[in-house]
PDB file of C-alpha atoms in Angstrom:
ATOM      1  CA  MET A   1      55.144  50.679  53.628  1.00  0.00           C
ATOM      2  CA  LYS A   2      55.306  48.973  50.257  1.00  0.00           C
ATOM      3  CA  ALA A   3      51.614  49.736  49.722  1.00  0.00           C
ATOM      4  CA  LEU A   4      52.306  53.403  50.492  1.00  0.00           C
ATOM      5  CA  VAL A   5      55.238  53.545  48.065  1.00  0.00           C
ATOM      6  CA  ASN A   6      53.132  51.880  45.350  1.00  0.00           C
ATOM      7  CA  TYR A   7      50.146  54.267  45.798  1.00  0.00           C
ATOM      8  CA  ARG A   8      47.798  51.639  47.196  1.00  0.00           C
ATOM      9  CA  ILE A   9      47.061  53.679  50.324  1.00  0.00           C
ATOM     10  CA  VAL A  10      47.149  57.224  48.935  1.00  0.00           C
ATOM     11  CA  ARG A  11      47.234  58.703  45.443  1.00  0.00           C
ATOM     12  CA  LYS A  12      50.547  59.726  43.875  1.00  0.00           C
ATOM     13  CA  GLU A  13      49.668  63.394  44.305  1.00  0.00           C
ATOM     14  CA  THR A  14      49.085  62.863  48.025  1.00  0.00           C
ATOM     15  CA  LEU A  15      52.356  60.979  48.511  1.00  0.00           C
ATOM     16  CA  ASP A  16      54.214  63.673  46.550  1.00  0.00           C
ATOM     17  CA  THR A  17      52.809  66.233  49.012  1.00  0.00           C
ATOM     18  CA  MET A  18      53.838  64.070  51.973  1.00  0.00           C
ATOM     19  CA  LEU A  19      57.378  63.912  50.554  1.00  0.00           C
ATOM     20  CA  GLN A  20      57.889  67.691  50.504  1.00  0.00           C
ATOM     21  CA  TRP A  21      60.717  67.961  53.018  1.00  0.00           C
ATOM     22  CA  ASN A  22      61.472  70.638  55.596  1.00  0.00           C
ATOM     23  CA  LYS A  23      64.739  70.672  57.554  1.00  0.00           C
ATOM     24  CA  MET A  24      64.282  69.364  61.059  1.00  0.00           C
ATOM     25  CA  TRP A  25      67.940  69.041  62.102  1.00  0.00           C
ATOM     26  CA  LEU A  26      71.180  67.724  60.633  1.00  0.00           C
ATOM     27  CA  GLY A  27      70.467  64.389  59.006  1.00  0.00           C
ATOM     28  CA  MET A  28      66.692  64.544  59.373  1.00  0.00           C
ATOM     29  CA  ASP A  29      63.943  66.249  57.403  1.00  0.00           C
ATOM     30  CA  TYR A  30      60.217  66.154  58.036  1.00  0.00           C
ATOM     31  CA  GLY A  31      57.351  65.992  55.552  1.00  0.00           C
ATOM     32  CA  TYR A  32      53.666  65.364  56.124  1.00  0.00           C
ATOM     33  CA  GLY A  33      53.762  62.487  58.587  1.00  0.00           C
ATOM     34  CA  LEU A  34      57.054  61.158  57.214  1.00  0.00           C
ATOM     35  CA  MET A  35      60.701  61.601  58.131  1.00  0.00           C
ATOM     36  CA  ARG A  36      63.642  61.503  55.742  1.00  0.00           C
ATOM     37  CA  LEU A  37      66.881  60.293  57.290  1.00  0.00           C
ATOM     38  CA  HIS A  38      70.371  60.902  55.935  1.00  0.00           C
ATOM     39  CA  PHE A  39      72.444  58.288  57.725  1.00  0.00           C
ATOM     40  CA  ILE A  40      75.574  60.031  56.420  1.00  0.00           C
ATOM     41  CA  PRO A  41      74.799  63.771  56.266  1.00  0.00           C
ATOM     42  CA  PHE A  42      75.855  65.749  53.181  1.00  0.00           C
ATOM     43  CA  THR A  43      75.785  62.681  50.918  1.00  0.00           C
ATOM     44  CA  ARG A  44      73.073  61.018  48.841  1.00  0.00           C
ATOM     45  CA  LYS A  45      74.073  57.625  50.224  1.00  0.00           C
ATOM     46  CA  TYR A  46      71.908  55.807  52.789  1.00  0.00           C
ATOM     47  CA  ILE A  47      68.857  58.057  52.519  1.00  0.00           C
ATOM     48  CA  GLY A  48      65.630  56.519  53.737  1.00  0.00           C
ATOM     49  CA  TRP A  49      62.184  57.789  54.531  1.00  0.00           C
ATOM     50  CA  GLY A  50      59.328  56.593  56.689  1.00  0.00           C
ATOM     51  CA  HIS A  51      58.940  57.105  60.400  1.00  0.00           C
ATOM     52  CA  LEU A  52      60.598  56.363  63.724  1.00  0.00           C
ATOM     53  CA  GLY A  53      58.952  55.466  66.996  1.00  0.00           C
ATOM     54  CA  ALA A  54      59.837  56.332  70.573  1.00  0.00           C
ATOM     55  CA  SER A  55      60.582  52.707  71.472  1.00  0.00           C
ATOM     56  CA  GLY A  56      63.398  52.120  68.996  1.00  0.00           C
ATOM     57  CA  ALA A  57      60.886  51.319  66.258  1.00  0.00           C
ATOM     58  CA  ALA A  58      61.417  52.135  62.592  1.00  0.00           C
ATOM     59  CA  MET A  59      59.579  51.667  59.331  1.00  0.00           C
ATOM     60  CA  LEU A  60      61.751  52.983  56.502  1.00  0.00           C
ATOM     61  CA  TYR A  61      62.065  52.734  52.744  1.00  0.00           C
ATOM     62  CA  PHE A  62      65.438  53.175  51.009  1.00  0.00           C
ATOM     63  CA  PRO A  63      64.749  54.062  47.358  1.00  0.00           C
ATOM     64  CA  ASN A  64      68.408  53.706  46.280  1.00  0.00           C
ATOM     65  CA  TYR A  65      68.237  50.013  47.169  1.00  0.00           C
ATOM     66  CA  ASP A  66      64.460  49.475  46.875  1.00  0.00           C
ATOM     67  CA  VAL A  67      64.593  48.028  50.396  1.00  0.00           C
ATOM     68  CA  TYR A  68      62.058  48.255  53.225  1.00  0.00           C
ATOM     69  CA  ILE A  69      63.283  47.964  56.813  1.00  0.00           C
ATOM     70  CA  MET A  70      60.885  47.574  59.725  1.00  0.00           C
ATOM     71  CA  GLY A  71      61.500  46.607  63.294  1.00  0.00           C
ATOM     72  CA  SER A  72      61.401  47.595  66.928  1.00  0.00           C
ATOM     73  CA  PHE A  73      63.511  47.132  70.015  1.00  0.00           C
ATOM     74  CA  ASN A  74      60.383  47.929  72.061  1.00  0.00           C
ATOM     75  CA  GLN A  75      62.488  49.893  74.541  1.00  0.00           C
ATOM     76  CA  THR A  76      62.435  53.674  74.893  1.00  0.00           C
ATOM     77  CA  ALA A  77      66.125  53.592  75.860  1.00  0.00           C
ATOM     78  CA  TYR A  78      66.909  52.140  72.394  1.00  0.00           C
ATOM     79  CA  ARG A  79      65.774  55.108  70.295  1.00  0.00           C
ATOM     80  CA  SER A  80      69.261  55.988  68.980  1.00  0.00           C
ATOM     81  CA  LYS A  81      70.523  52.427  69.284  1.00  0.00           C
ATOM     82  CA  GLY A  82      67.852  51.365  66.802  1.00  0.00           C
ATOM     83  CA  MET A  83      69.189  53.806  64.187  1.00  0.00           C
ATOM     84  CA  ASN A  84      72.761  52.665  64.844  1.00  0.00           C
ATOM     85  CA  TYR A  85      71.669  49.054  64.420  1.00  0.00           C
ATOM     86  CA  ILE A  86      69.958  49.807  61.104  1.00  0.00           C
ATOM     87  CA  PHE A  87      73.011  51.650  59.812  1.00  0.00           C
ATOM     88  CA  PHE A  88      75.809  49.340  60.982  1.00  0.00           C
ATOM     89  CA  ASN A  89      74.090  45.940  60.907  1.00  0.00           C
ATOM     90  CA  VAL A  90      71.692  46.305  58.008  1.00  0.00           C
ATOM     91  CA  LEU A  91      72.544  49.106  55.564  1.00  0.00           C
ATOM     92  CA  ARG A  92      76.312  48.673  55.536  1.00  0.00           C
ATOM     93  CA  LYS A  93      75.970  44.909  55.106  1.00  0.00           C
ATOM     94  CA  LEU A  94      73.400  45.469  52.367  1.00  0.00           C
ATOM     95  CA  GLU A  95      75.835  47.823  50.619  1.00  0.00           C
ATOM     96  CA  LYS A  96      78.540  45.146  50.640  1.00  0.00           C
ATOM     97  CA  HIS A  97      76.095  42.582  49.259  1.00  0.00           C
ATOM     98  CA  VAL A  98      74.875  44.943  46.500  1.00  0.00           C
ATOM     99  CA  ARG A  99      78.442  45.756  45.410  1.00  0.00           C
ATOM    100  CA  SER A 100      79.544  42.096  45.218  1.00  0.00           C
TER     101      SER A 100
END
């Protein structure tokens, strides 16, 4: 993910094209092979992009914090639980750490 963000996999022009977002549903937009997630809709806070997998997997980059989060629960029943875990156990704790 870091290599993608730093143009080591694709050129800047290609990544810019991939990051052209279309509304998918509330809180989620879709580009070319990438998803943008708004963990709190209607705000600019906690916005990350990357992709999600069917087994509770995620590979996301959060530009506001310059943080990369990757992981998997490896369980199809954990699809939404994975996003809840990232928000409540990672992003919110990161926010507290950044502010202190």
